[in-house]
Coordinates of C-alpha atoms in Angstrom, one line a residue:
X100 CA -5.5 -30.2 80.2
X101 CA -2.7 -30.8 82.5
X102 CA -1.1 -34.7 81.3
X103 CA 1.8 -36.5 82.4
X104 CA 3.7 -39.0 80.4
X105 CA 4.6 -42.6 81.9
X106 CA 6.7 -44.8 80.8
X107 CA 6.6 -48.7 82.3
X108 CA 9.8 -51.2 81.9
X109 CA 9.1 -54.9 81.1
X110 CA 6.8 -55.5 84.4
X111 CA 7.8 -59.4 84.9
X112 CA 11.0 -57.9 85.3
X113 CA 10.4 -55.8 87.6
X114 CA 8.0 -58.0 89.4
X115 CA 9.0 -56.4 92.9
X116 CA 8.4 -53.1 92.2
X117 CA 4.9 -51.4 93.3
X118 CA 4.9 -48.2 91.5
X119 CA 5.1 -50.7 88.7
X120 CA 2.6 -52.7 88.9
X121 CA 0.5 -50.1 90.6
X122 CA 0.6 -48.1 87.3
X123 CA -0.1 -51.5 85.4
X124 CA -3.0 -52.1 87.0
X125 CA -4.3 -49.3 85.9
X126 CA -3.0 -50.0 82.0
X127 CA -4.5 -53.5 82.3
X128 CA -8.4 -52.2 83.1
X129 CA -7.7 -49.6 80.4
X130 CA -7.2 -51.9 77.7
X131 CA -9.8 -54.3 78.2
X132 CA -12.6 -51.3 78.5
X133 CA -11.2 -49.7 76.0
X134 CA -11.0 -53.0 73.6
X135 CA -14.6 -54.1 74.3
X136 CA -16.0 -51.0 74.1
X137 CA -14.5 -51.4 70.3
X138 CA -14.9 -54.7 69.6
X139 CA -17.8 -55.9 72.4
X140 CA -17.3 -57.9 75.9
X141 CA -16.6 -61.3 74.3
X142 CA -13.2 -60.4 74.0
X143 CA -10.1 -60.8 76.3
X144 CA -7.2 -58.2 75.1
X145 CA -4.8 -59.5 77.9
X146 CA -1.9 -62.1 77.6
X147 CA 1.9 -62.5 77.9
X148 CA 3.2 -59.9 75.5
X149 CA 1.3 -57.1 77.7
X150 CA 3.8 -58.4 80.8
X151 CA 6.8 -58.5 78.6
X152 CA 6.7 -55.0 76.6
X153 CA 7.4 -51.7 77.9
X154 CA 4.0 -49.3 78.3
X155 CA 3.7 -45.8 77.4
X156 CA 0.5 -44.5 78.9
X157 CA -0.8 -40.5 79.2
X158 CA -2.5 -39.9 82.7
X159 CA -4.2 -37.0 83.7
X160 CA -3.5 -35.7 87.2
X161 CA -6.1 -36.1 89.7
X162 CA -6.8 -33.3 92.6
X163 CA -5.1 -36.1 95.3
X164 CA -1.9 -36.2 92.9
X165 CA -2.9 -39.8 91.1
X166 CA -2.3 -40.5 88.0
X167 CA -5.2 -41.8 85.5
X168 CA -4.0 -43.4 81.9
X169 CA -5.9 -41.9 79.2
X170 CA -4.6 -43.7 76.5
X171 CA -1.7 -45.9 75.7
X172 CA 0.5 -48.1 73.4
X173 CA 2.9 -51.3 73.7
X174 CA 6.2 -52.0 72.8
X175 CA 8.0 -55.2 72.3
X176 CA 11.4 -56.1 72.1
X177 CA 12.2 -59.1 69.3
X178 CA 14.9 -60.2 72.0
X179 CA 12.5 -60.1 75.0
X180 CA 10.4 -62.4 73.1
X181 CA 13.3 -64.7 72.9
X182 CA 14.6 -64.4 75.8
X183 CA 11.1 -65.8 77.3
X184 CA 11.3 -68.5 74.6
X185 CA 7.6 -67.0 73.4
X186 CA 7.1 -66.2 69.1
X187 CA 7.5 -62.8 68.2
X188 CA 4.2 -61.0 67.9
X189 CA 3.8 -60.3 64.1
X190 CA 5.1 -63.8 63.2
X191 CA 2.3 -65.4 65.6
X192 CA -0.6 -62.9 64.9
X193 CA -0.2 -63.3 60.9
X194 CA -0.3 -67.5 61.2
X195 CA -2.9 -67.7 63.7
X196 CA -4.9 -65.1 61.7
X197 CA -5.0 -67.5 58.7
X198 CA -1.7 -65.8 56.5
X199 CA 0.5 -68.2 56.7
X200 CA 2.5 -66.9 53.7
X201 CA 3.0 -63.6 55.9
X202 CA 3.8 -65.1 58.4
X203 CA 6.8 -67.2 56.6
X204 CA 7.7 -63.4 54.9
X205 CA 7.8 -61.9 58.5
X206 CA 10.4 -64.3 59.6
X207 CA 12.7 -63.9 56.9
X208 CA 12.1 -60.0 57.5
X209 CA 13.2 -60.0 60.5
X210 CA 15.8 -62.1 60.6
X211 CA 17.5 -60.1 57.6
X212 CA 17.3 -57.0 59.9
X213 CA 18.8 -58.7 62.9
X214 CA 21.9 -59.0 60.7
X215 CA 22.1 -55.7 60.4
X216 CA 21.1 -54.7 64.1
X217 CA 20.6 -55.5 67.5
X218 CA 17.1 -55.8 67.8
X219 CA 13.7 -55.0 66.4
X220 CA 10.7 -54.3 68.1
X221 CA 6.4 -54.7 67.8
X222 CA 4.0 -52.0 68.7
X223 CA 0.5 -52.5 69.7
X224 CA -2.0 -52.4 72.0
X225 CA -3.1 -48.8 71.0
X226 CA -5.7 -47.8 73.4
X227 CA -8.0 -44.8 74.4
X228 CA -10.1 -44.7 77.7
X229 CA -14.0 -44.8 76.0
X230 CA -15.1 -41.6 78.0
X231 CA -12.4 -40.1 76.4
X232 CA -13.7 -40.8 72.7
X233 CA -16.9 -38.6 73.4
X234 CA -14.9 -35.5 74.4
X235 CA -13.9 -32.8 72.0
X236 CA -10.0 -33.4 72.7
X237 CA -10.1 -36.8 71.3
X238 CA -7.4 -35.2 68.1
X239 CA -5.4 -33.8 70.8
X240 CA -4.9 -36.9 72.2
X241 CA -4.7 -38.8 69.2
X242 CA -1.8 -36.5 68.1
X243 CA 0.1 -36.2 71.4
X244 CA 0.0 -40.4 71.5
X245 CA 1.5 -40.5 67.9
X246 CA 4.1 -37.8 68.7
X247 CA 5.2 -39.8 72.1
X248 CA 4.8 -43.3 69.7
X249 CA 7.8 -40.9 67.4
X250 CA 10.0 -40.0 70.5
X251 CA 9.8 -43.5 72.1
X252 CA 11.6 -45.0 68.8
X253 CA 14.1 -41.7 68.0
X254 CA 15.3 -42.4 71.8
X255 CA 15.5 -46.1 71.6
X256 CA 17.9 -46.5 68.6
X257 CA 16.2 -49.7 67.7
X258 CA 14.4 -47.8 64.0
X259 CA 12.9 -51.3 62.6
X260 CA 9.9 -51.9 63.9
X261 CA 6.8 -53.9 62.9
X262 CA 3.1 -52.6 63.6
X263 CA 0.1 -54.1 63.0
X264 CA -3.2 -51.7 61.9
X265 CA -7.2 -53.0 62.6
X266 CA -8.6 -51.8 59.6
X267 CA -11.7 -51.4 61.3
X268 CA -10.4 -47.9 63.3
X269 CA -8.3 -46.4 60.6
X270 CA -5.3 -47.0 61.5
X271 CA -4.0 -48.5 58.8
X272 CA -4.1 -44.5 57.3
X273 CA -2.3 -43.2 60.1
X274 CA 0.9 -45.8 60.0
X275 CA 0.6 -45.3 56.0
X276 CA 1.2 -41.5 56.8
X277 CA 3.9 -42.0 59.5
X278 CA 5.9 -43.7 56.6
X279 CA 5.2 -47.6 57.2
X280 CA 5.1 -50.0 54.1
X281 CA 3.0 -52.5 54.3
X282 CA 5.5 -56.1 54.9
X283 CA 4.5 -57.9 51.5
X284 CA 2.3 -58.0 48.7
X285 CA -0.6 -59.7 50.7
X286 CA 0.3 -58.3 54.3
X287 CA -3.9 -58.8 55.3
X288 CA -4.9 -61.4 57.9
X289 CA -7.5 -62.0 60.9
X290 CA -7.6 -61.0 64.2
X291 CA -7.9 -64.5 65.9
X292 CA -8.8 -62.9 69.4
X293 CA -10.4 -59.9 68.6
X294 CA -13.2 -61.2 66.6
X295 CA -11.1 -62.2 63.7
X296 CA -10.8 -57.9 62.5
X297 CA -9.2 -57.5 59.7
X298 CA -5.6 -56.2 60.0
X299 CA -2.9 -55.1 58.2
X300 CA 1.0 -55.9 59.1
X301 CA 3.3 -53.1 58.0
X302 CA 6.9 -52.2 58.5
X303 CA 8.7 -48.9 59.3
X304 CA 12.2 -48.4 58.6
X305 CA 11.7 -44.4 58.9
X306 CA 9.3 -41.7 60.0
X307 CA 8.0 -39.5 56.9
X308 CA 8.8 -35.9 57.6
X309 CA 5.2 -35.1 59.1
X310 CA 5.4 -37.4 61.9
X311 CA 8.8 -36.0 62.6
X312 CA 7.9 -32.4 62.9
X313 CA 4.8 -33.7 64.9
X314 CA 7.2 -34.9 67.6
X315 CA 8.7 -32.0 68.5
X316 CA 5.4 -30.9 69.6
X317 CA 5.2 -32.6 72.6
X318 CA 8.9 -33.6 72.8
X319 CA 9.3 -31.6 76.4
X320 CA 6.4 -33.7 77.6
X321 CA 8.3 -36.8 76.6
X322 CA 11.4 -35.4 77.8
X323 CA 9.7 -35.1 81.7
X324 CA 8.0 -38.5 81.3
X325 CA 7.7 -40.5 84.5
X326 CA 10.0 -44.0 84.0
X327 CA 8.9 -46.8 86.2
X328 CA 11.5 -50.3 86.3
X329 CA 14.5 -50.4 84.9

């Protein structure tokens, strides 16, 4: 399968670009099909964060020369989030989900790692198109969108970052292998928009050795990725 990386800048700032939010639109309808299909139509996947965090997506390439996501992740800057005067992610999902205790640990967290950095970062939204789940290269996929997820942070510079796993999909297993810690003691709370899932907040200050040699895998694809904003 022939795939193309792309990677999408904060699209409210880069409201006037049409590649942009072409490419967004697209992200958009693939996270709520591929949310519902999970977790049933009642739910609504979409709200500010998703127009304030940068987007890595992998398209196949249509016949025309289109690009279709396949799957994608979010990421989310701590000083975006302040910027815009909104509560970062892991400190809003943890209260609202009924931890309020996390929530109050999350906030020291990151404030002690703001002392020692410029900036820390939330990644979400981890999505695969449905059709995709019934074909045999679903582990492909799976493998090629935690290799990018490895690149995106060894290019950034910004290591801290805070993730959050639905216990429901696994992927509580996978950050555990990547080398995340869960935050505390009691890092468990409720999805308050998807259902109330159960979810898990964890912390990574540093990939384990698998997840590093997994990167270099697809590290020429990540290399040629197509960047859209600035």
């Amino acid at each position: 399968m022939d795939y193309q990386v792309v990677e999408i800048k904060n699209p409210v700032l880069n409201i006037n670009d049409s590649k942009v939010y072409g490419m967004f639109n697209k992200l958009i309808k693939l996270k709520i099909m591929g949310y519902q299909h999970e977790y049933g139509n009642s739910i609504m996947p979409i709200g500010a964060y998703d127009f304030l965090s940068d987007h890595i997506a992998i398209c196949t390439k249509e016949s025309n020369g289109d690009l279709n996501p396949i799957a994608m992740f979010e990421t989310l800057r701590y000083s975006t989030c302040k910027e815009f005067k909104i509560s970062f992610p892991p400190i809003e999902l943890t209260m609202t989900g009924g931890n309020h205790v996390l929530s109050s640990e999350i906030q020291k967290s990151a404030k002690k790692l703001l002392e020692h950095g410029n900036d820390i970062l939330y990644d979400s939204s981890w999505t695969v198109a449905p059709e995709q789940r019934q074909k045999n290269n679903i582990s492909s996929i799976l493998r090629l969108v935690l290799s990018l997820w490895v690149n995106l942070h060894l290019d950034s510079d910004i290591t801290p970052f805070f993730v959050s796993a639905t216990l429901k999909v696994g992927t509580d297993k996978i950050f555990k292998t990547a080398g995340c810690v869960p935050v505390s003691d009691s890092p468990y709370y409720k999805l308050a928009n998807i259902n109330n899932q159960n979810a898990e907040m964890f912390l990574c200050c540093k990939f384990s050795n698998t997840m590093l040699k997994l990167s270099n895998m697809y590290s020429k694809l990540w290399a040629d990725r197509i960047i859209l904003g600035k």
